[in-house]
Coordinates of C-alpha atoms in Angstrom, one line a residue:
M10 CA 94.8 118.8 81.8
K11 CA 91.4 117.8 81.8
M12 CA 90.1 114.6 81.3
I13 CA 87.2 114.0 80.2
G14 CA 84.1 111.0 80.1
W15 CA 81.9 111.1 76.6
F16 CA 79.0 109.0 76.6
T17 CA 77.0 108.8 73.6
T18 CA 73.8 106.5 72.4
A19 CA 76.2 107.4 68.8
R20 CA 72.6 106.5 67.2
G21 CA 73.1 108.7 64.2
P22 CA 75.4 111.5 62.6
G23 CA 74.7 114.1 65.2
S24 CA 76.0 112.4 67.9
F25 CA 79.2 111.4 65.5
N26 CA 79.7 115.1 64.5
L27 CA 79.8 116.2 68.4
F28 CA 82.4 113.7 68.8
S29 CA 84.7 114.4 65.5
T30 CA 85.0 117.9 66.9
M31 CA 85.8 117.3 69.9
M32 CA 88.9 115.6 68.7
A33 CA 89.0 118.4 65.9
S34 CA 89.0 120.7 69.3
I35 CA 91.1 118.9 71.3
K36 CA 93.9 118.4 68.4
S37 CA 93.9 121.6 67.4
G38 CA 95.1 122.8 71.4
E39 CA 91.9 125.1 71.6
I40 CA 90.3 122.7 74.2
D41 CA 92.9 121.7 76.1
A42 CA 92.0 118.2 77.4
K43 CA 91.8 114.8 76.1
L44 CA 88.8 111.9 76.8
S45 CA 89.8 109.7 79.7
F46 CA 87.2 107.5 77.4
I47 CA 83.8 106.6 75.3
F48 CA 81.5 105.3 76.7
I49 CA 78.3 104.1 74.6
N50 CA 75.3 102.4 75.8
R51 CA 74.5 100.3 72.5
D52 CA 76.0 97.6 71.3
V53 CA 77.1 98.3 67.1
K54 CA 74.2 96.8 65.5
G55 CA 75.9 97.7 62.2
N56 CA 74.9 101.5 63.1
Q57 CA 78.1 103.3 60.8
Y58 CA 78.5 106.0 63.1
R59 CA 78.8 104.4 65.8
Q60 CA 81.5 101.2 63.8
R61 CA 83.3 104.8 62.8
M62 CA 83.1 106.8 66.3
I63 CA 84.8 103.4 67.8
D64 CA 87.6 103.3 65.2
I65 CA 88.8 106.9 65.6
A66 CA 88.6 106.5 69.7
K67 CA 90.8 103.3 69.3
D68 CA 93.2 104.7 66.6
E69 CA 93.7 107.2 68.7
G70 CA 94.3 105.0 71.8
I71 CA 90.9 106.2 74.1
P72 CA 89.3 103.5 75.9
V73 CA 85.6 101.5 74.6
I74 CA 83.2 101.4 77.0
I75 CA 80.1 99.5 75.8
F76 CA 77.9 98.8 78.3
P77 CA 74.3 98.0 75.9
S78 CA 71.4 99.4 78.1
D79 CA 68.8 97.9 75.9
T80 CA 69.5 94.5 76.5
F81 CA 70.2 95.2 80.2
R82 CA 67.8 93.4 82.5
P83 CA 64.6 93.5 79.7
D84 CA 62.9 91.6 83.1
L85 CA 63.4 94.6 85.8
K86 CA 62.7 96.8 83.0
E87 CA 59.2 96.2 82.5
K88 CA 58.5 95.4 86.5
D89 CA 60.2 98.5 87.7
M90 CA 61.9 101.7 85.6
A91 CA 63.3 103.5 88.7
T92 CA 64.6 100.9 90.0
W93 CA 66.1 99.0 86.2
R94 CA 67.2 102.7 86.1
E95 CA 69.8 102.5 89.2
A96 CA 70.2 99.2 88.6
Y97 CA 72.1 100.3 84.8
G98 CA 73.6 103.5 87.0
E99 CA 75.7 101.5 89.0
G100 CA 76.8 99.0 86.2
L101 CA 78.0 102.3 84.2
R102 CA 79.5 103.6 87.5
E103 CA 81.7 100.7 87.6
R104 CA 82.6 100.4 84.6
I105 CA 83.8 104.3 84.1
S106 CA 85.2 103.8 87.4
Q107 CA 88.8 102.1 86.3
Y108 CA 89.5 106.0 84.7
H109 CA 90.0 109.9 86.3
M110 CA 87.3 111.7 84.9
D111 CA 87.5 115.1 85.7
F112 CA 83.8 116.2 84.6
G113 CA 81.7 113.4 82.1
V114 CA 79.8 115.3 79.0
L115 CA 76.3 113.9 77.5
A116 CA 76.5 114.4 73.6
G117 CA 73.5 112.5 72.3
Y118 CA 73.6 110.4 75.1
M119 CA 70.0 108.8 75.0
L120 CA 68.8 107.6 78.0
I121 CA 68.2 109.5 81.7
I122 CA 71.7 109.3 84.1
D123 CA 70.6 107.7 87.2
P124 CA 70.8 110.5 90.6
E125 CA 73.3 108.5 92.7
T126 CA 75.5 108.8 89.0
C127 CA 74.7 112.5 88.7
R128 CA 75.9 112.7 93.0
H129 CA 79.0 111.0 92.1
H130 CA 80.3 112.6 88.8
T131 CA 80.0 116.5 87.5
L132 CA 78.0 115.4 84.0
I133 CA 77.7 118.3 81.4
N134 CA 74.2 117.3 79.0
L135 CA 73.0 119.0 75.4
H136 CA 69.3 119.3 75.9
P137 CA 68.0 120.5 72.1
A138 CA 66.2 123.4 73.3
L139 CA 65.8 126.5 75.0
P140 CA 66.4 126.3 78.3
D141 CA 63.5 126.1 80.7
T142 CA 60.9 125.1 77.5
Y143 CA 61.1 122.2 76.6
K144 CA 61.6 117.8 77.0
G145 CA 62.6 114.5 75.0
T146 CA 64.0 114.3 72.5
W147 CA 65.2 116.6 69.6
E148 CA 62.2 115.0 67.3
E149 CA 59.3 115.9 70.4
I150 CA 60.9 119.1 70.7
V151 CA 61.2 120.9 66.8
G152 CA 58.0 119.4 66.6
Q153 CA 56.4 121.3 69.1
V154 CA 58.6 124.1 68.8
V155 CA 57.3 124.7 64.8
E156 CA 53.5 124.3 66.0
N157 CA 53.8 126.2 68.5
N158 CA 54.7 129.2 66.6
D159 CA 57.6 129.6 68.7
P160 CA 59.6 132.8 67.3
S161 CA 63.1 131.1 68.3
Y162 CA 65.3 128.4 69.3
G163 CA 67.8 127.1 70.5
S164 CA 69.9 124.7 72.5
T165 CA 71.5 124.5 76.1
V166 CA 74.3 122.8 78.0
H167 CA 73.5 121.8 81.5
L168 CA 74.4 120.1 84.2
C169 CA 72.8 116.4 85.1
T170 CA 70.7 116.0 87.9
A171 CA 67.7 113.7 89.2
E172 CA 65.4 116.4 87.5
L173 CA 65.4 115.6 83.6
D174 CA 66.7 118.4 81.3
R175 CA 66.2 120.8 84.3
G176 CA 70.1 121.6 85.8
E177 CA 71.6 124.1 86.5
T178 CA 72.3 126.7 82.8
L179 CA 76.1 126.6 81.5
A180 CA 74.9 128.1 78.3
Y181 CA 72.7 128.4 75.4
D182 CA 72.5 128.9 71.6
S183 CA 69.7 131.0 70.4
F184 CA 68.5 131.7 67.0
P185 CA 65.3 133.7 65.2
L186 CA 62.9 131.6 63.0
A187 CA 61.0 134.1 61.2
G188 CA 63.4 134.2 58.2
L189 CA 62.7 130.4 58.2
R190 CA 58.7 130.6 58.6
S191 CA 58.5 132.5 56.3
R192 CA 60.4 130.8 52.9
I193 CA 58.8 127.0 54.6
K194 CA 55.3 126.3 54.9
D195 CA 55.0 123.0 54.9
R196 CA 55.1 122.3 58.7
D197 CA 57.5 118.4 58.0
E198 CA 59.3 120.8 55.9
L199 CA 60.1 123.1 58.5
V200 CA 60.6 120.9 61.0
K201 CA 63.3 120.0 59.4
A202 CA 64.9 123.3 58.5
V203 CA 64.9 124.4 61.9
R204 CA 66.8 120.8 63.2
A205 CA 69.2 121.6 60.3
E206 CA 70.1 124.9 61.9
E207 CA 70.6 123.7 65.4
L208 CA 72.7 120.6 64.2
K209 CA 74.6 123.5 62.5
R210 CA 75.0 125.2 66.1
E211 CA 75.0 122.9 69.0
A212 CA 79.2 121.2 68.8
H213 CA 79.7 125.2 68.6
L214 CA 77.5 125.1 72.0
L215 CA 78.7 122.8 73.3
M216 CA 83.0 123.6 72.7
E217 CA 82.4 126.7 73.9
S218 CA 80.5 125.4 77.2
I219 CA 83.3 122.3 77.8
K220 CA 85.8 125.1 76.7
S221 CA 84.4 127.7 80.3
L222 CA 85.2 124.5 82.2
V223 CA 88.3 123.4 81.2
D224 CA 90.1 126.7 81.7
G225 CA 88.0 127.5 84.6
E226 CA 85.9 130.6 83.5
L227 CA 83.2 128.4 84.9
V228 CA 83.1 126.2 87.9
V229 CA 80.9 123.2 88.4
K230 CA 80.0 123.0 93.2
G231 CA 77.6 121.5 94.8
G232 CA 75.0 121.6 91.0
A233 CA 75.6 125.1 91.2
V234 CA 77.6 127.2 88.0
Y235 CA 80.4 129.8 89.7
D236 CA 82.5 132.3 87.3
R237 CA 86.7 132.1 88.4
K238 CA 85.8 134.6 90.7
G239 CA 83.5 132.2 93.2
R240 CA 80.5 134.0 92.0
K241 CA 77.4 132.3 91.5
V242 CA 76.5 132.7 87.9
E243 CA 72.5 134.0 87.9
D244 CA 72.5 135.7 84.1
H245 CA 73.7 132.2 82.0
P246 CA 75.1 133.4 78.7
D247 CA 73.2 133.4 75.0
L248 CA 76.8 132.3 73.1
A249 CA 74.7 133.2 69.4
S250 CA 76.7 135.6 68.4
R251 CA 80.2 133.2 69.5
I252 CA 78.6 131.0 67.5
D253 CA 78.2 133.4 64.8
S254 CA 81.0 134.0 64.6
R255 CA 82.4 130.8 64.6
L256 CA 80.0 129.6 61.5
R257 CA 81.5 132.7 59.7
R258 CA 85.5 131.2 60.6

């Protein structure tokens, strides 16, 4: 059985939905895996989603590691961000080293992973943009999608590498925006609607991607993605039709 590390900032409902969907997928047997630990890079600080996630994990016997990045060596962070990131990454690796992890999932993890951690561990990241398009937070990205009049939008699951949001793609999901644009003319309302549609779909994309790794449909070696026969995957799948089917269940 695969052991998965779950990395999150647990900032809000999106992160919580990803976690709860993962737990449901494990319990139903859809994903034959266990969470080895949950790593959270923030203190609870009264955040209800963070606290609920911690409570569920503890009820399920899943270790919770809290290592706040926002209070970690602020002097170094101000002076040299790259060195700070390396130092935080060293602390992260030390804290997770006691747990077995076949691969890790960055699910609403609002911090750039340092290069050394990417080299040490296989990590996949859910990024709220189509492959090879936008970088940044979902707020920044969806705003650009709306302002640039993009015909479609979606999210990507990719390998974590030293280059931000540019690792090898495992899979992605896309959906057209014409219908939303025809109904909603206000820019801010359109941003909210596009984000809401993406939120409905992103957990399904992540579950399908995790399942493909757990079942051996996809295999990661040396920063590249291969199929079960050892052939390098060149055409990364758009799982839109599969996700549409999941949403109709």
